[in-house]
């Protein structure tokens, strides 16, 4: 009995080591656990009609995202600390000529407009998704998403 008790920690250690090695092998094969596949890959943008964040009363539809060259759609909010951290990179991308469209997600319009004035506005177009419905249709898990 005493021998079995002594082998238990060794057995637990070996199980943990095997699990870690298995996970490392999966990652080496390209199975990235942080990669969340979208159900919308290869599908058209869901239909929407959203108001401009900066110009109330001006509305846009899905076609604004599918006209001509590709766009980078960034889902962001003022309540999202990671959005603040990534904002400088979006400003750089916009400065390089990449068309970035912002989707302000479940946010207060006045706070969002003030935030863009403070940090700079990388967005060629800013849309207000105050109720989060487009985000839901896009499969957004939370902000930020790009």
mmCIF file of C-alpha atoms in Angstrom, residues 12-106:
data_model
loop_
_atom_site.group_PDB
_atom_site.id
_atom_site.type_symbol
_atom_site.label_atom_id
_atom_site.label_comp_id
_atom_site.label_asym_id
_atom_site.label_seq_id
_atom_site.Cartn_x
_atom_site.Cartn_y
_atom_site.Cartn_z
ATOM 1 C CA UNK A 12 0.371 12.419 -11.801
ATOM 2 C CA UNK A 13 3.598 14.055 -13.007
ATOM 3 C CA UNK A 14 3.789 11.716 -16.006
ATOM 4 C CA UNK A 15 0.158 12.421 -16.943
ATOM 5 C CA UNK A 16 0.719 16.185 -16.785
ATOM 6 C CA UNK A 17 3.927 15.896 -18.816
ATOM 7 C CA UNK A 18 2.160 13.779 -21.447
ATOM 8 C CA UNK A 19 -0.683 16.318 -21.705
ATOM 9 C CA UNK A 20 1.791 19.181 -22.133
ATOM 10 C CA UNK A 21 3.752 17.315 -24.796
ATOM 11 C CA UNK A 22 0.534 16.482 -26.643
ATOM 12 C CA UNK A 23 -0.494 20.166 -26.624
ATOM 13 C CA UNK A 24 2.950 21.256 -27.850
ATOM 14 C CA UNK A 25 2.769 18.724 -30.673
ATOM 15 C CA UNK A 26 -0.684 20.032 -31.692
ATOM 16 C CA UNK A 27 0.606 23.614 -31.777
ATOM 17 C CA UNK A 28 3.638 22.582 -33.822
ATOM 18 C CA UNK A 29 1.294 21.069 -36.421
ATOM 19 C CA UNK A 30 -0.494 24.387 -36.864
ATOM 20 C CA UNK A 31 -3.448 23.690 -34.561
ATOM 21 C CA UNK A 32 -3.602 27.124 -32.935
ATOM 22 C CA UNK A 33 -6.027 27.046 -29.994
ATOM 23 C CA UNK A 34 -6.369 30.855 -30.118
ATOM 24 C CA UNK A 35 -7.564 30.779 -33.717
ATOM 25 C CA UNK A 36 -11.343 31.060 -33.725
ATOM 26 C CA UNK A 37 -12.677 30.062 -37.109
ATOM 27 C CA UNK A 38 -15.527 32.166 -38.410
ATOM 28 C CA UNK A 39 -18.670 30.522 -39.684
ATOM 29 C CA UNK A 40 -18.849 33.386 -42.200
ATOM 30 C CA UNK A 41 -15.548 32.723 -43.976
ATOM 31 C CA UNK A 42 -16.209 32.782 -47.706
ATOM 32 C CA UNK A 43 -19.760 34.067 -47.247
ATOM 33 C CA UNK A 44 -21.182 37.505 -48.026
ATOM 34 C CA UNK A 45 -21.394 40.224 -45.408
ATOM 35 C CA UNK A 46 -24.750 40.025 -43.596
ATOM 36 C CA UNK A 47 -27.251 42.672 -44.649
ATOM 37 C CA UNK A 48 -27.338 45.722 -42.393
ATOM 38 C CA UNK A 49 -28.371 49.346 -42.226
ATOM 39 C CA UNK A 50 -26.297 51.246 -39.680
ATOM 40 C CA UNK A 51 -25.897 54.887 -38.854
ATOM 41 C CA UNK A 52 -22.609 56.694 -39.234
ATOM 42 C CA UNK A 53 -20.921 57.173 -35.870
ATOM 43 C CA UNK A 54 -19.796 60.701 -36.669
ATOM 44 C CA UNK A 55 -22.692 61.842 -38.864
ATOM 45 C CA UNK A 56 -26.009 60.996 -37.199
ATOM 46 C CA UNK A 57 -28.788 60.532 -39.735
ATOM 47 C CA UNK A 58 -26.456 59.174 -42.423
ATOM 48 C CA UNK A 59 -26.961 55.439 -42.943
ATOM 49 C CA UNK A 60 -24.872 52.782 -44.673
ATOM 50 C CA UNK A 61 -25.629 49.286 -45.894
ATOM 51 C CA UNK A 62 -23.497 46.161 -46.402
ATOM 52 C CA UNK A 63 -22.478 47.270 -49.897
ATOM 53 C CA UNK A 64 -20.201 49.897 -48.346
ATOM 54 C CA UNK A 65 -17.918 47.035 -47.242
ATOM 55 C CA UNK A 66 -17.916 45.213 -50.561
ATOM 56 C CA UNK A 67 -17.219 47.974 -53.082
ATOM 57 C CA UNK A 68 -13.976 47.344 -54.924
ATOM 58 C CA UNK A 69 -10.876 46.768 -52.850
ATOM 59 C CA UNK A 70 -10.758 44.895 -49.542
ATOM 60 C CA UNK A 71 -11.322 46.615 -46.216
ATOM 61 C CA UNK A 72 -10.222 45.818 -42.707
ATOM 62 C CA UNK A 73 -13.280 45.782 -40.423
ATOM 63 C CA UNK A 74 -12.401 46.561 -36.812
ATOM 64 C CA UNK A 75 -14.964 46.008 -34.045
ATOM 65 C CA UNK A 76 -14.160 48.318 -31.149
ATOM 66 C CA UNK A 77 -15.587 50.116 -28.109
ATOM 67 C CA UNK A 78 -14.467 52.738 -25.612
ATOM 68 C CA UNK A 79 -15.074 50.299 -22.726
ATOM 69 C CA UNK A 80 -12.549 47.855 -24.223
ATOM 70 C CA UNK A 81 -8.984 48.291 -22.855
ATOM 71 C CA UNK A 82 -7.490 46.103 -25.592
ATOM 72 C CA UNK A 83 -9.081 48.361 -28.211
ATOM 73 C CA UNK A 84 -7.106 51.278 -26.792
ATOM 74 C CA UNK A 85 -3.900 49.249 -26.962
ATOM 75 C CA UNK A 86 -4.412 48.223 -30.603
ATOM 76 C CA UNK A 87 -5.578 51.657 -31.776
ATOM 77 C CA UNK A 88 -2.060 52.914 -32.513
ATOM 78 C CA UNK A 89 -1.551 49.997 -34.928
ATOM 79 C CA UNK A 90 -4.782 50.808 -36.732
ATOM 80 C CA UNK A 91 -3.587 54.411 -37.119
ATOM 81 C CA UNK A 92 -0.379 53.090 -38.702
ATOM 82 C CA UNK A 93 -2.275 50.809 -41.082
ATOM 83 C CA UNK A 94 -4.498 53.681 -42.168
ATOM 84 C CA UNK A 95 -1.412 55.855 -42.723
ATOM 85 C CA UNK A 96 -0.068 53.114 -45.027
ATOM 86 C CA UNK A 97 -3.199 53.373 -47.168
ATOM 87 C CA UNK A 98 -5.117 50.380 -45.835
ATOM 88 C CA UNK A 99 -8.847 51.135 -45.752
ATOM 89 C CA UNK A 100 -10.018 50.504 -42.200
ATOM 90 C CA UNK A 101 -13.726 50.563 -41.332
ATOM 91 C CA UNK A 102 -14.674 50.851 -37.673
ATOM 92 C CA UNK A 103 -17.698 49.168 -36.138
ATOM 93 C CA UNK A 104 -18.359 50.822 -32.787
ATOM 94 C CA UNK A 105 -19.900 47.989 -30.776
ATOM 95 C CA UNK A 106 -22.477 48.447 -27.976
#
